[in-house]
Amino acid sequence: MKKTEDIAARYSRFVMPTYAQRLALVKGKGTRVWDADGMVYLDFVAGISVVNVGHCHPRVVAAIQRQAGELMHASNLYYNDNQAKLAERLSRLGLEGKCFFGNSGAEANEGLIKLARLWGHETGKYEIITMTNSFHGRTLATAAATGQIKVQKGFAPMPEGFCYAEYNNLESVAMQVNEHTVGVLVEAVQGEGGVVLASDAFMKGIRALCDEKGLLMLCDEIQGGMGRTGNWFAYQRSGVQPDACSLAKGLGNGFPIGAVVSTPKLADVFQPGTHASTFGGSPLACAASLATLDVIEEEGLVRRAGEVGNAFRARLAEFVDKYEHVKEVRGAGLMIGMVLDQEAKPLTQMLSEMGLLTLATASNVVRMLPPLNVKDSELNEAFDILDEALDMWHGGGDAAEEGEASK
Ligand SMILES: *Cc1c(COP(=O)(O)O)cnc(C)c1O
């Protein structure tokens, strides 16, 4: 691990330690990645639901290369054809309004929050109800929107204008509504929260509550969107339509880009001078995103994510009966959580050493987010690695218990 150690040494001297890395990845192709010392892994993290059409997809690489030689960036002071085309395609996927582009998830949510506040400004409405265990980003406003104390701790004073309701508890949301409430922000599937699905009744109930009280329903689709759950957007599972949503992660397959997508109702709330971004929606970022959308459409990856993901989760569910410490397998499409009765980190560490990258989330959940075009053979390979790792992980305890029992 010589090269990895050199990189780690430079990190510990010069990179602020906001993460606790172990591996140095240097190359990717499809669902595989290679580390600096030549070890190869099956990547079921995919940059946390970013690399949805696989690493270095030739269509996306070619689009970036072509656009990089043409025009990378000019400014939003000028029209750019790619941004117009991308906005049209995203709008036509569902909300039929207009788009604003930024560069990340947090920025997309900041845009969504500002859009809601501007819409409510004249009537004195600004407060947004978000959910416990949600995740909306790490900027000050999006950390304030995030219903997790650990994300806010140490950064007081937090921006005002957020309050929290219990996820999947409509009564709790209704109780937070007051004369200053402008909207409700919700993830149709909580990713960082541990792959927890909103019930259809909860999503439909929020829609009805917002209609009744004149509030905006806002969906954070940053992790669950772009086909991941077997629909273009995770909210579509519940048959509801929000007033606006935020996108990022999978939107550019690794090229940074985020977006606010609105219905016609909110399409013209932002006017010249009210919101802006230097880099947002550059010709280069939009070229990457347009190519990503082409691949998702041409390879039929939204449907594939649903079918393959549901079948894979059904197989993983065998582990619940087979292994004592596996309590539940849940998710939608290829957004998968395997719930343990204890810390997931030791298991994800073991899986990584055995060549499968996964994420430990919400302390006891092993989260898997493979590219949407993961091959059947790769799913089989991952299943076998999981089976072997779980067997080893349980082995010590079971063997000891059996030993005790047979005495
Ligand atoms: C990752 C994520 C964000 C934040 O995105 P960044 O690009 O890291 O700022 C916001 N919301 C959800 C649901 C996410 O998964």
Short mmCIF file of C-alpha atoms and ligand atoms in Angstrom, two decimals:
data_model
loop_
_atom_site.label_atom_id
_atom_site.label_comp_id
_atom_site.label_asym_id
_atom_site.label_seq_id
_atom_site.Cartn_x
_atom_site.Cartn_y
_atom_site.Cartn_z
CA MET A 1 0.00 0.00 0.00
CA LYS A 2 2.97 2.27 -0.65
CA LYS A 3 1.26 4.80 -2.94
CA THR A 4 -1.85 5.03 -0.77
CA GLU A 5 0.35 5.72 2.25
CA ASP A 6 2.12 8.57 0.45
CA ILE A 7 -1.22 10.15 -0.48
CA ALA A 8 -2.53 9.68 3.08
CA ALA A 9 0.59 11.35 4.51
CA ARG A 10 0.10 14.42 2.31
CA TYR A 11 -3.58 14.50 3.31
CA SER A 12 -2.79 14.44 7.00
CA ARG A 13 -0.42 17.36 6.53
CA PHE A 14 -2.41 19.52 4.09
CA VAL A 15 -6.10 18.50 3.73
CA MET A 16 -8.58 19.52 6.41
CA PRO A 17 -9.73 16.26 7.99
CA THR A 18 -13.46 16.45 7.24
CA TYR A 19 -13.49 12.78 6.14
CA ALA A 20 -11.79 9.63 7.41
CA GLN A 21 -10.54 8.05 4.19
CA ARG A 22 -8.78 4.72 3.82
CA LEU A 23 -8.56 4.17 0.07
CA ALA A 24 -7.06 6.26 -2.71
CA LEU A 25 -8.98 5.64 -5.95
CA VAL A 26 -7.25 6.47 -9.20
CA LYS A 27 -9.29 4.91 -12.00
CA GLY A 28 -12.84 3.82 -12.76
CA LYS A 29 -14.67 1.97 -15.50
CA GLY A 30 -18.35 1.06 -15.29
CA THR A 31 -18.98 -0.38 -11.83
CA ARG A 32 -15.27 -0.99 -11.09
CA VAL A 33 -12.68 1.25 -9.49
CA TRP A 34 -8.96 0.78 -8.91
CA ASP A 35 -6.90 2.07 -6.01
CA ALA A 36 -3.45 3.61 -6.13
CA ASP A 37 -1.84 0.28 -5.37
CA GLY A 38 -3.68 -1.67 -8.06
CA MET A 39 -6.44 -3.33 -6.02
CA VAL A 40 -9.80 -3.45 -7.86
CA TYR A 41 -13.23 -2.99 -6.26
CA LEU A 42 -16.88 -3.32 -7.22
CA ASP A 43 -18.22 0.17 -6.57
CA PHE A 44 -21.63 0.05 -4.91
CA VAL A 45 -21.17 3.61 -3.65
CA ALA A 46 -20.89 5.24 -7.09
CA GLY A 47 -19.78 8.53 -5.57
CA ILE A 48 -22.92 8.39 -3.36
CA SER A 49 -25.47 8.05 -6.15
CA VAL A 50 -23.51 10.36 -8.45
CA VAL A 51 -21.98 8.05 -11.04
CA ASN A 52 -25.36 6.63 -12.05
CA VAL A 53 -24.36 5.55 -15.57
CA GLY A 54 -21.04 4.10 -14.41
CA HIS A 55 -17.52 5.47 -14.21
CA CYS A 56 -16.17 7.13 -17.34
CA HIS A 57 -19.14 6.24 -19.53
CA PRO A 58 -17.79 6.80 -23.07
CA ARG A 59 -20.78 8.98 -24.05
CA VAL A 60 -20.28 11.30 -21.09
CA VAL A 61 -16.50 11.39 -21.51
CA ALA A 62 -16.86 12.25 -25.21
CA ALA A 63 -19.41 15.00 -24.50
CA ILE A 64 -17.12 16.59 -21.90
CA GLN A 65 -14.07 16.36 -24.17
CA ARG A 66 -15.94 17.86 -27.12
CA GLN A 67 -17.44 20.73 -25.10
CA ALA A 68 -14.13 21.43 -23.29
CA GLY A 69 -12.55 22.19 -26.66
CA GLU A 70 -15.49 24.35 -27.73
CA LEU A 71 -16.52 26.56 -24.77
CA MET A 72 -16.24 25.59 -21.10
CA HIS A 73 -17.60 28.70 -19.48
CA ALA A 74 -18.74 32.13 -20.56
CA SER A 75 -21.17 33.41 -17.92
CA ASN A 76 -24.87 33.42 -17.26
CA LEU A 77 -24.70 36.96 -18.62
CA TYR A 78 -25.02 35.19 -21.98
CA TYR A 79 -27.38 32.54 -23.32
CA ASN A 80 -25.97 29.04 -23.59
CA ASP A 81 -27.68 26.51 -25.76
CA ASN A 82 -26.78 23.52 -23.58
CA GLN A 83 -28.42 25.11 -20.53
CA ALA A 84 -31.58 25.84 -22.50
CA LYS A 85 -31.71 22.25 -23.76
CA LEU A 86 -31.06 20.76 -20.33
CA ALA A 87 -33.70 22.97 -18.70
CA GLU A 88 -36.22 21.88 -21.32
CA ARG A 89 -35.45 18.20 -20.80
CA LEU A 90 -35.60 18.39 -17.00
CA SER A 91 -38.85 20.35 -17.08
CA ARG A 92 -40.44 17.89 -19.47
CA LEU A 93 -39.58 15.00 -17.14
CA GLY A 94 -42.30 16.12 -14.78
CA LEU A 95 -42.82 19.57 -13.32
CA GLU A 96 -43.19 21.42 -16.66
CA GLY A 97 -42.05 24.76 -15.26
CA LYS A 98 -38.52 26.26 -15.35
CA CYS A 99 -35.03 25.48 -13.96
CA PHE A 100 -32.22 27.29 -12.17
CA PHE A 101 -28.72 25.77 -12.19
CA GLY A 102 -26.03 25.69 -9.51
CA ASN A 103 -23.10 23.38 -8.85
CA SER A 104 -24.01 21.13 -5.94
CA GLY A 105 -26.81 19.70 -3.88
CA ALA A 106 -26.51 22.25 -1.10
CA GLU A 107 -26.65 25.04 -3.65
CA ALA A 108 -29.74 23.53 -5.27
CA ASN A 109 -31.45 23.40 -1.88
CA GLU A 110 -30.34 26.95 -1.10
CA GLY A 111 -32.01 27.93 -4.37
CA LEU A 112 -35.15 26.04 -3.40
CA ILE A 113 -35.25 27.73 0.02
CA LYS A 114 -34.70 31.19 -1.48
CA LEU A 115 -37.35 30.52 -4.12
CA ALA A 116 -39.87 29.57 -1.43
CA ARG A 117 -39.01 32.61 0.71
CA LEU A 118 -39.27 35.00 -2.20
CA TRP A 119 -42.62 33.49 -3.14
CA GLY A 120 -43.90 33.96 0.42
CA HIS A 121 -42.23 37.29 1.09
CA GLU A 122 -45.15 39.61 0.52
CA THR A 123 -47.43 37.60 2.76
CA GLY A 124 -44.88 37.36 5.60
CA LYS A 125 -44.27 33.64 5.08
CA TYR A 126 -40.78 32.21 5.28
CA GLU A 127 -40.66 29.21 7.59
CA ILE A 128 -39.97 25.78 6.09
CA ILE A 129 -40.93 22.54 7.79
CA THR A 130 -38.33 19.79 7.32
CA MET A 131 -38.10 16.27 8.74
CA THR A 132 -36.13 14.67 11.53
CA ASN A 133 -33.20 12.61 10.20
CA SER A 134 -33.37 14.46 6.89
CA PHE A 135 -30.27 15.61 5.06
CA HIS A 136 -30.22 18.72 2.90
CA GLY A 137 -26.57 19.84 2.84
CA ARG A 138 -23.73 21.47 4.74
CA THR A 139 -24.02 25.18 3.99
CA LEU A 140 -25.45 27.14 6.91
CA ALA A 141 -29.02 27.32 5.60
CA THR A 142 -29.10 23.71 4.37
CA ALA A 143 -27.52 22.50 7.63
CA ALA A 144 -30.29 24.40 9.44
CA ALA A 145 -32.82 22.66 7.15
CA THR A 146 -31.23 19.29 8.00
CA GLY A 147 -33.09 17.68 10.89
CA GLN A 148 -30.02 16.22 12.57
CA ILE A 149 -28.35 17.80 15.58
CA LYS A 150 -24.93 16.41 14.66
CA VAL A 151 -24.92 18.44 11.43
CA GLN A 152 -25.65 21.71 13.29
CA LYS A 153 -23.62 21.20 16.45
CA GLY A 154 -20.91 23.83 16.98
CA PHE A 155 -22.11 26.19 14.25
CA ALA A 156 -24.54 28.33 16.21
CA PRO A 157 -26.17 30.70 15.57
CA MET A 158 -27.99 28.77 12.82
CA PRO A 159 -30.06 30.68 10.25
CA GLU A 160 -33.69 30.96 11.33
CA GLY A 161 -36.80 29.90 9.53
CA PHE A 162 -36.78 26.12 9.85
CA CYS A 163 -38.72 23.80 12.09
CA TYR A 164 -38.85 20.03 12.22
CA ALA A 165 -41.55 17.41 12.00
CA GLU A 166 -41.34 13.66 12.38
CA TYR A 167 -40.83 11.76 9.11
CA ASN A 168 -43.82 9.64 8.08
CA ASN A 169 -45.99 11.36 10.68
CA LEU A 170 -48.46 13.66 8.95
CA GLU A 171 -49.97 14.85 12.22
CA SER A 172 -46.54 16.06 13.31
CA VAL A 173 -46.17 18.06 10.06
CA ALA A 174 -49.64 19.59 10.45
CA MET A 175 -48.79 20.61 14.01
CA GLN A 176 -45.80 22.67 12.83
CA VAL A 177 -47.86 24.84 10.46
CA ASN A 178 -48.29 28.45 11.62
CA GLU A 179 -48.93 31.84 10.02
CA HIS A 180 -45.26 32.09 8.92
CA THR A 181 -45.05 28.68 7.26
CA VAL A 182 -44.23 28.87 3.57
CA GLY A 183 -43.65 25.23 2.73
CA VAL A 184 -42.67 21.66 3.53
CA LEU A 185 -39.34 20.20 2.36
CA VAL A 186 -39.15 16.41 2.21
CA GLU A 187 -37.05 13.58 0.76
CA ALA A 188 -39.30 10.87 -0.74
CA VAL A 189 -36.57 8.46 0.38
CA GLN A 190 -34.19 9.57 3.12
CA GLY A 191 -30.71 8.57 1.98
CA GLU A 192 -28.37 9.77 4.70
CA GLY A 193 -31.14 9.07 7.18
CA GLY A 194 -30.69 5.33 6.49
CA VAL A 195 -32.64 4.58 3.28
CA VAL A 196 -36.05 5.22 4.82
CA LEU A 197 -39.02 5.46 2.48
CA ALA A 198 -41.81 7.96 2.90
CA SER A 199 -45.15 6.18 2.81
CA ASP A 200 -47.52 7.06 -0.02
CA ALA A 201 -50.01 8.27 2.58
CA PHE A 202 -47.38 10.63 4.03
CA MET A 203 -46.45 12.11 0.65
CA LYS A 204 -50.09 12.43 -0.42
CA GLY A 205 -50.96 13.87 2.99
CA ILE A 206 -48.26 16.55 2.67
CA ARG A 207 -49.56 17.44 -0.80
CA ALA A 208 -53.12 17.76 0.51
CA LEU A 209 -51.98 19.75 3.57
CA CYS A 210 -49.99 22.14 1.37
CA ASP A 211 -52.98 22.61 -0.95
CA GLU A 212 -55.31 23.22 1.97
CA LYS A 213 -53.03 25.72 3.75
CA GLY A 214 -51.55 27.41 0.67
CA LEU A 215 -48.03 26.08 1.26
CA LEU A 216 -45.36 24.87 -1.14
CA MET A 217 -44.45 21.21 -1.27
CA LEU A 218 -40.72 20.96 -1.99
CA CYS A 219 -38.90 17.68 -2.66
CA ASP A 220 -35.17 17.12 -2.21
CA GLU A 221 -34.43 14.67 -5.05
CA ILE A 222 -30.68 15.08 -4.84
CA GLN A 223 -29.98 11.47 -3.89
CA GLY A 224 -33.21 9.69 -4.88
CA GLY A 225 -33.73 11.44 -8.21
CA MET A 226 -32.40 10.81 -11.73
CA GLY A 227 -33.76 7.29 -11.99
CA ARG A 228 -32.19 5.82 -8.87
CA THR A 229 -35.43 4.47 -7.36
CA GLY A 230 -36.98 3.17 -10.60
CA ASN A 231 -38.75 6.45 -11.39
CA TRP A 232 -37.14 9.58 -12.74
CA PHE A 233 -37.94 11.18 -9.38
CA ALA A 234 -38.58 9.38 -6.10
CA TYR A 235 -41.73 11.43 -5.38
CA GLN A 236 -43.35 9.83 -8.44
CA ARG A 237 -43.56 6.55 -6.51
CA SER A 238 -46.32 8.11 -4.43
CA GLY A 239 -48.17 9.69 -7.34
CA VAL A 240 -47.73 13.23 -6.06
CA GLN A 241 -46.32 16.33 -7.70
CA PRO A 242 -44.37 18.85 -5.61
CA ASP A 243 -44.28 22.56 -6.49
CA ALA A 244 -40.52 22.36 -7.00
CA CYS A 245 -37.63 19.98 -6.43
CA SER A 246 -33.84 20.05 -6.16
CA LEU A 247 -31.46 17.85 -8.14
CA ALA A 248 -27.69 17.34 -8.08
CA LYS A 249 -25.70 14.14 -7.44
CA GLY A 250 -26.59 11.94 -10.45
CA LEU A 251 -27.40 14.88 -12.72
CA GLY A 252 -23.93 15.14 -14.27
CA ASN A 253 -22.59 11.62 -13.60
CA GLY A 254 -19.67 13.15 -11.67
CA PHE A 255 -19.44 16.54 -13.29
CA PRO A 256 -20.68 18.96 -10.60
CA ILE A 257 -24.11 20.39 -11.37
CA GLY A 258 -27.25 21.05 -9.35
CA ALA A 259 -30.68 22.32 -10.31
CA VAL A 260 -33.92 23.69 -8.99
CA VAL A 261 -36.83 22.45 -11.11
CA SER A 262 -40.21 24.13 -10.67
CA THR A 263 -43.79 23.89 -11.75
CA PRO A 264 -45.25 26.84 -13.74
CA LYS A 265 -46.49 28.31 -10.44
CA LEU A 266 -42.91 29.13 -9.34
CA ALA A 267 -41.34 29.52 -12.77
CA ASP A 268 -41.05 33.33 -12.72
CA VAL A 269 -40.56 34.08 -9.02
CA PHE A 270 -36.80 34.65 -9.52
CA GLN A 271 -36.20 37.72 -11.65
CA PRO A 272 -32.95 39.35 -12.84
CA GLY A 273 -30.93 40.22 -9.74
CA THR A 274 -32.73 38.00 -7.24
CA HIS A 275 -30.55 34.89 -7.47
CA ALA A 276 -27.42 33.97 -9.41
CA SER A 277 -24.44 31.68 -9.80
CA THR A 278 -21.16 32.30 -11.61
CA PHE A 279 -20.54 28.70 -12.58
CA GLY A 280 -24.05 27.26 -12.47
CA GLY A 281 -25.23 25.57 -15.66
CA SER A 282 -22.04 26.20 -17.64
CA PRO A 283 -21.86 24.87 -21.20
CA LEU A 284 -19.50 22.15 -19.95
CA ALA A 285 -21.62 21.06 -16.96
CA CYS A 286 -24.76 20.99 -19.09
CA ALA A 287 -23.01 18.98 -21.82
CA ALA A 288 -22.09 16.35 -19.22
CA SER A 289 -25.64 16.32 -17.93
CA LEU A 290 -27.26 16.13 -21.39
CA ALA A 291 -25.05 13.13 -22.23
CA THR A 292 -25.96 11.51 -18.91
CA LEU A 293 -29.68 11.94 -19.68
CA ASP A 294 -29.10 10.45 -23.15
CA VAL A 295 -27.50 7.37 -21.61
CA ILE A 296 -30.24 6.95 -19.00
CA GLU A 297 -32.89 7.20 -21.72
CA GLU A 298 -31.20 5.13 -24.40
CA GLU A 299 -30.13 2.34 -22.05
CA GLY A 300 -33.59 2.33 -20.37
CA LEU A 301 -31.95 2.77 -16.97
CA VAL A 302 -34.94 4.14 -15.06
CA ARG A 303 -36.89 0.95 -15.67
CA ARG A 304 -33.81 -1.16 -15.21
CA ALA A 305 -33.07 0.43 -11.83
CA GLY A 306 -36.56 -0.52 -10.71
CA GLU A 307 -36.57 -4.09 -12.00
CA VAL A 308 -33.00 -5.05 -11.21
CA GLY A 309 -33.07 -3.23 -7.89
CA ASN A 310 -36.28 -4.86 -6.72
CA ALA A 311 -34.98 -8.31 -7.68
CA PHE A 312 -31.63 -7.70 -5.96
CA ARG A 313 -33.30 -6.48 -2.76
CA ALA A 314 -35.54 -9.54 -2.78
CA ARG A 315 -32.40 -11.71 -2.93
CA LEU A 316 -30.69 -9.71 -0.18
CA ALA A 317 -33.77 -10.26 1.98
CA GLU A 318 -32.64 -13.90 2.29
CA PHE A 319 -29.95 -12.62 4.63
CA VAL A 320 -32.60 -11.59 7.16
CA ASP A 321 -33.47 -15.26 7.75
CA LYS A 322 -29.95 -16.51 7.29
CA TYR A 323 -28.05 -14.08 9.49
CA GLU A 324 -29.02 -13.11 13.01
CA HIS A 325 -27.65 -9.55 12.85
CA VAL A 326 -29.39 -8.63 9.56
CA LYS A 327 -32.77 -7.17 10.50
CA GLU A 328 -34.23 -5.76 7.30
CA VAL A 329 -33.49 -5.02 3.66
CA ARG A 330 -35.30 -1.95 2.36
CA GLY A 331 -35.23 0.69 -0.33
CA ALA A 332 -36.56 1.43 -3.79
CA GLY A 333 -34.93 0.49 -7.08
CA LEU A 334 -31.16 0.61 -6.68
CA MET A 335 -31.25 2.69 -3.50
CA ILE A 336 -30.69 -0.09 -1.00
CA GLY A 337 -30.32 -0.29 2.77
CA MET A 338 -29.42 -3.44 4.72
CA VAL A 339 -30.28 -2.80 8.34
CA LEU A 340 -28.16 -4.42 11.06
CA ASP A 341 -28.75 -4.67 14.79
CA GLN A 342 -25.38 -3.01 15.42
CA GLU A 343 -22.79 -0.62 13.93
CA ALA A 344 -22.38 -1.11 10.18
CA LYS A 345 -18.81 0.28 9.93
CA PRO A 346 -16.95 -2.94 10.81
CA LEU A 347 -18.93 -4.80 8.14
CA THR A 348 -18.48 -2.15 5.43
CA GLN A 349 -14.77 -2.13 6.25
CA MET A 350 -14.64 -5.91 5.84
CA LEU A 351 -16.59 -5.67 2.55
CA SER A 352 -14.14 -3.10 1.27
CA GLU A 353 -11.20 -5.38 2.06
CA MET A 354 -13.02 -8.14 0.16
CA GLY A 355 -13.46 -5.88 -2.88
CA LEU A 356 -16.96 -4.40 -2.47
CA LEU A 357 -17.43 -0.71 -1.69
CA THR A 358 -20.57 0.15 0.33
CA LEU A 359 -21.48 2.89 2.81
CA ALA A 360 -22.26 2.74 6.51
CA THR A 361 -25.20 5.11 7.10
CA ALA A 362 -27.29 6.14 10.11
CA SER A 363 -24.84 4.04 12.15
CA ASN A 364 -26.45 0.61 11.55
CA VAL A 365 -27.38 0.60 7.85
CA VAL A 366 -25.22 -0.74 5.00
CA ARG A 367 -26.22 1.47 2.07
CA MET A 368 -25.69 0.37 -1.54
CA LEU A 369 -26.08 2.66 -4.55
CA PRO A 370 -24.55 0.88 -7.55
CA PRO A 371 -24.61 2.48 -11.01
CA LEU A 372 -28.01 2.00 -12.66
CA ASN A 373 -26.36 -0.03 -15.44
CA VAL A 374 -24.63 -2.43 -13.03
CA LYS A 375 -24.38 -5.80 -14.76
CA ASP A 376 -26.27 -8.89 -13.55
CA SER A 377 -22.92 -10.63 -13.11
CA GLU A 378 -21.72 -7.77 -10.91
CA LEU A 379 -24.84 -8.01 -8.75
CA ASN A 380 -24.18 -11.74 -8.38
CA GLU A 381 -20.58 -11.04 -7.48
CA ALA A 382 -21.64 -8.47 -4.88
CA PHE A 383 -24.20 -10.88 -3.45
CA ASP A 384 -21.52 -13.55 -3.00
CA ILE A 385 -19.13 -11.11 -1.33
CA LEU A 386 -21.91 -9.96 1.02
CA ASP A 387 -22.82 -13.56 1.82
CA GLU A 388 -19.22 -14.49 2.55
CA ALA A 389 -18.59 -11.34 4.62
CA LEU A 390 -21.78 -11.82 6.65
CA ASP A 391 -20.86 -15.44 7.23
CA MET A 392 -17.40 -14.49 8.51
CA TRP A 393 -18.79 -11.59 10.51
CA HIS A 394 -21.32 -13.86 12.23
CA GLY A 395 -18.97 -16.86 12.34
CA GLY A 396 -17.03 -16.04 15.49
CA GLY A 397 -20.16 -15.39 17.57
CA ASP A 398 -22.20 -18.33 16.26
CA ALA A 399 -19.33 -20.79 16.56
CA ALA A 400 -18.76 -19.71 20.16
CA GLU A 401 -22.47 -19.98 20.98
CA GLU A 402 -22.74 -23.42 19.36
CA GLY A 403 -19.68 -24.46 21.31
CA GLU A 404 -21.39 -23.32 24.51
CA ALA A 405 -24.65 -25.06 23.60
CA SER A 406 -23.03 -28.41 22.83
CA LYS A 407 -21.23 -28.60 26.16
C1 LIG B 1 -25.94 14.75 -0.88
C2 LIG B 1 -27.23 15.39 -0.54
C3 LIG B 1 -27.33 16.79 -0.40
C4 LIG B 1 -26.13 17.70 -0.46
O1 LIG B 1 -25.49 17.67 -1.70
P1 LIG B 1 -24.02 18.31 -1.83
O2 LIG B 1 -23.74 18.21 -3.31
O3 LIG B 1 -23.10 17.47 -1.00
O4 LIG B 1 -24.07 19.70 -1.35
C5 LIG B 1 -28.58 17.31 -0.14
N1 LIG B 1 -29.65 16.54 -0.03
C6 LIG B 1 -29.59 15.19 -0.16
C7 LIG B 1 -30.84 14.38 -0.02
C8 LIG B 1 -28.38 14.57 -0.41
O5 LIG B 1 -28.30 13.25 -0.49
#
